[in-house]
Amino acid sequence: MTVVAIDRFRFNVKAGAGGNGLARYNGVGGDGGNIYLHARNDVQFKRLLKQLDNADLQRMRAEVGAAATQTKLIGKRGQDTVFKVPTGVEVINADTDTVIVRCNTHDKRYLLAKGGEGGKSTNNFVGQLGEQFNIILSLKLRVDVGLIGFPNAGKSTLLKALTPKKKIHIANYPFTTTKPQVCYLKYDQDVGDDGLFAMSIADLPGLIEGAHLNRGKGHKFLKHVENASIIIFVVDATGFRLSEDSTYRTAAETVGLLNRELELYDSSLLQKPIVLCINKTDLPNSEEKAAAVEEMLREKDWPKLLPEDCRPQNPIVFRSILKTAARDFRLNGLQELLREVYFELNPMASDDYDFFEPRSKKHLT
Ligand SMILES: Nc1nc2c(ncn2[C@@H]2O[C@H](COP(=O)(O)OP(=O)(O)OP(=O)(O)O)[C@@H](O)[C@H]2O)c(=O)[nH]1
Ligand SMILES: [Mg+2]
């Protein structure tokens, strides 16, 4: 299992300044070095930080160009600096809060900041400053499946039931999981003879009402389902209450609220196949409660059956609805369903599997 400890990092970026020219002898200063990001599938976010350990942490710099001298009329160009980043990293200009670039292509170099021009006749022989700004590098997981739900719904327990050998922290209080964690669900003898097929699943910290307004911490983790192929909603059949003095929400209401949070974050996420797991159906009366949720969702315009503050605008049509009791390892066919949906989305992966490279597992942290 991989715990994603850091998925956001702030840097001050400063490309190299150009060296001064030498007017008297028409000497030209060297250009300042550029700063590049080099996207790699095999690089972990942690490693990027390691690259910086010895240097000044949180600064990205490139060498300045050398000034022209009497003995060396052409100043040496400053060396470029290249930082390896995991593919999928998004670069945000922290000063303007806009996305500068998405490093989505493996083995591609992205120019982040351009070095300043060396001093020459066109600039009065004064070396120019390199580009300089603050950035945030934001990493989005690239997993097959993302688990979303209110705190304490049983997301981690469900992950544990899917990948029983892994040590996963589970406890009866909200916000047990504070960092995204990724596990692999391995299928034996499913594809070809090698049983190579595996799906990566991310368990995310719980969402609460108003998450899109930055309530709680769950919101900032929603970015990790942007690249997921399949989303699983986990709801507690017996409903949810964050604390004594907050509103109690039924399972049906939590479905509406999760739908709302997702659409307010990014409504295109609703186009993904979403599986609903109504969990804890081992508890008294919860089978009936789960059946009631299912019944409600059969209505085309199901949001109108919910109180106004739980109503999504774009109701999800769930790919499947499963009643689960994750603690008892009763998943009601979830594993098989995930595999089926996966191959629906990636038909090439199942045909003549031997001709293809085994899927490289590429979630990166
Ligand atoms: N009865 C019952 N309890 C369950 C089931 N699944 C989970 N639980 C219990 O519910 C509590 C919360 O489970 P977690 O898996 O930690 O829930 P979570 O959704 O990961 O919670 P956060 O990480 O806090 O968001 C634990 O005490 C679990 O044992 C279930 O199917 N039945
Ligand atoms: Mg958890």
mmCIF file of N, CA and C in Angstrom, residues 8 38 41 44 51 76 102 119 125 147 158 194 204 238 269-270 319 321 331 337 350-351 359:
data_model
loop_
_atom_site.group_PDB
_atom_site.id
_atom_site.type_symbol
_atom_site.label_atom_id
_atom_site.label_comp_id
_atom_site.label_asym_id
_atom_site.label_seq_id
_atom_site.Cartn_x
_atom_site.Cartn_y
_atom_site.Cartn_z
ATOM 1 N N ARG A 8 1.090 18.134 -2.911
ATOM 2 C CA ARG A 8 1.107 19.550 -3.261
ATOM 3 C C ARG A 8 2.375 20.153 -2.706
ATOM 4 N N HIS A 38 10.624 17.655 -16.288
ATOM 5 C CA HIS A 38 10.687 16.492 -17.161
ATOM 6 C C HIS A 38 9.743 15.434 -16.589
ATOM 7 N N ASN A 41 7.073 8.644 -15.886
ATOM 8 C CA ASN A 41 6.170 7.710 -15.222
ATOM 9 C C ASN A 41 6.826 7.051 -14.012
ATOM 10 N N GLN A 44 8.689 9.353 -8.512
ATOM 11 C CA GLN A 44 7.730 9.589 -7.441
ATOM 12 C C GLN A 44 7.864 11.018 -6.930
ATOM 13 N N GLN A 51 15.521 15.409 -4.667
ATOM 14 C CA GLN A 51 16.422 16.137 -5.558
ATOM 15 C C GLN A 51 16.776 17.494 -4.975
ATOM 16 N N LYS A 76 29.810 32.530 -21.104
ATOM 17 C CA LYS A 76 29.244 31.180 -21.139
ATOM 18 C C LYS A 76 27.763 31.225 -20.778
ATOM 19 N N ARG A 102 0.208 21.313 -17.653
ATOM 20 C CA ARG A 102 -0.022 19.981 -17.099
ATOM 21 C C ARG A 102 1.004 19.054 -17.715
ATOM 22 N N GLY A 119 23.751 40.159 -21.926
ATOM 23 C CA GLY A 119 23.904 41.558 -22.342
ATOM 24 C C GLY A 119 24.514 41.650 -23.730
ATOM 25 N N PHE A 125 23.894 46.041 -23.375
ATOM 26 C CA PHE A 125 24.886 45.172 -22.737
ATOM 27 C C PHE A 125 24.572 44.851 -21.271
ATOM 28 N N LEU A 147 -12.383 5.750 -4.223
ATOM 29 C CA LEU A 147 -13.442 5.544 -3.221
ATOM 30 C C LEU A 147 -13.822 6.881 -2.597
ATOM 31 N N LEU A 158 -13.861 -1.289 3.190
ATOM 32 C CA LEU A 158 -14.145 -1.845 1.871
ATOM 33 C C LEU A 158 -12.847 -2.134 1.123
ATOM 34 N N ASP A 194 -1.216 -15.489 -17.242
ATOM 35 C CA ASP A 194 -0.276 -14.985 -16.256
ATOM 36 C C ASP A 194 -0.947 -14.352 -15.041
ATOM 37 N N LEU A 204 -9.879 7.595 -0.221
ATOM 38 C CA LEU A 204 -9.660 9.017 0.047
ATOM 39 C C LEU A 204 -10.284 9.428 1.372
ATOM 40 N N THR A 238 -27.048 3.146 7.604
ATOM 41 C CA THR A 238 -27.764 3.698 8.758
ATOM 42 C C THR A 238 -27.653 5.222 8.832
ATOM 43 N N LEU A 269 -17.116 14.760 -13.823
ATOM 44 C CA LEU A 269 -16.857 13.509 -13.104
ATOM 45 C C LEU A 269 -18.092 12.608 -13.084
ATOM 46 N N LEU A 270 -19.266 13.223 -13.243
ATOM 47 C CA LEU A 270 -20.506 12.442 -13.192
ATOM 48 C C LEU A 270 -20.644 11.536 -14.416
ATOM 49 N N ARG A 319 -23.971 3.074 -12.140
ATOM 50 C CA ARG A 319 -23.666 1.910 -12.971
ATOM 51 C C ARG A 319 -24.227 0.659 -12.303
ATOM 52 N N ILE A 321 -25.776 -0.716 -8.114
ATOM 53 C CA ILE A 321 -25.974 -0.445 -6.693
ATOM 54 C C ILE A 321 -25.797 -1.776 -5.959
ATOM 55 N N LEU A 331 -19.117 -8.382 -0.198
ATOM 56 C CA LEU A 331 -19.057 -7.275 -1.152
ATOM 57 C C LEU A 331 -20.040 -7.433 -2.300
ATOM 58 N N LEU A 337 -17.563 -6.948 -10.619
ATOM 59 C CA LEU A 337 -18.159 -5.791 -11.277
ATOM 60 C C LEU A 337 -17.075 -4.802 -11.718
ATOM 61 N N SER A 350 -8.596 -6.646 -22.923
ATOM 62 C CA SER A 350 -8.973 -8.050 -22.749
ATOM 63 C C SER A 350 -8.729 -8.875 -24.009
ATOM 64 N N ASP A 351 -8.847 -8.281 -25.211
ATOM 65 C CA ASP A 351 -8.646 -9.019 -26.462
ATOM 66 C C ASP A 351 -7.185 -9.367 -26.620
ATOM 67 N N ARG A 359 -0.286 -4.149 -18.260
ATOM 68 C CA ARG A 359 -0.584 -2.771 -17.835
ATOM 69 C C ARG A 359 0.445 -2.333 -16.807
#
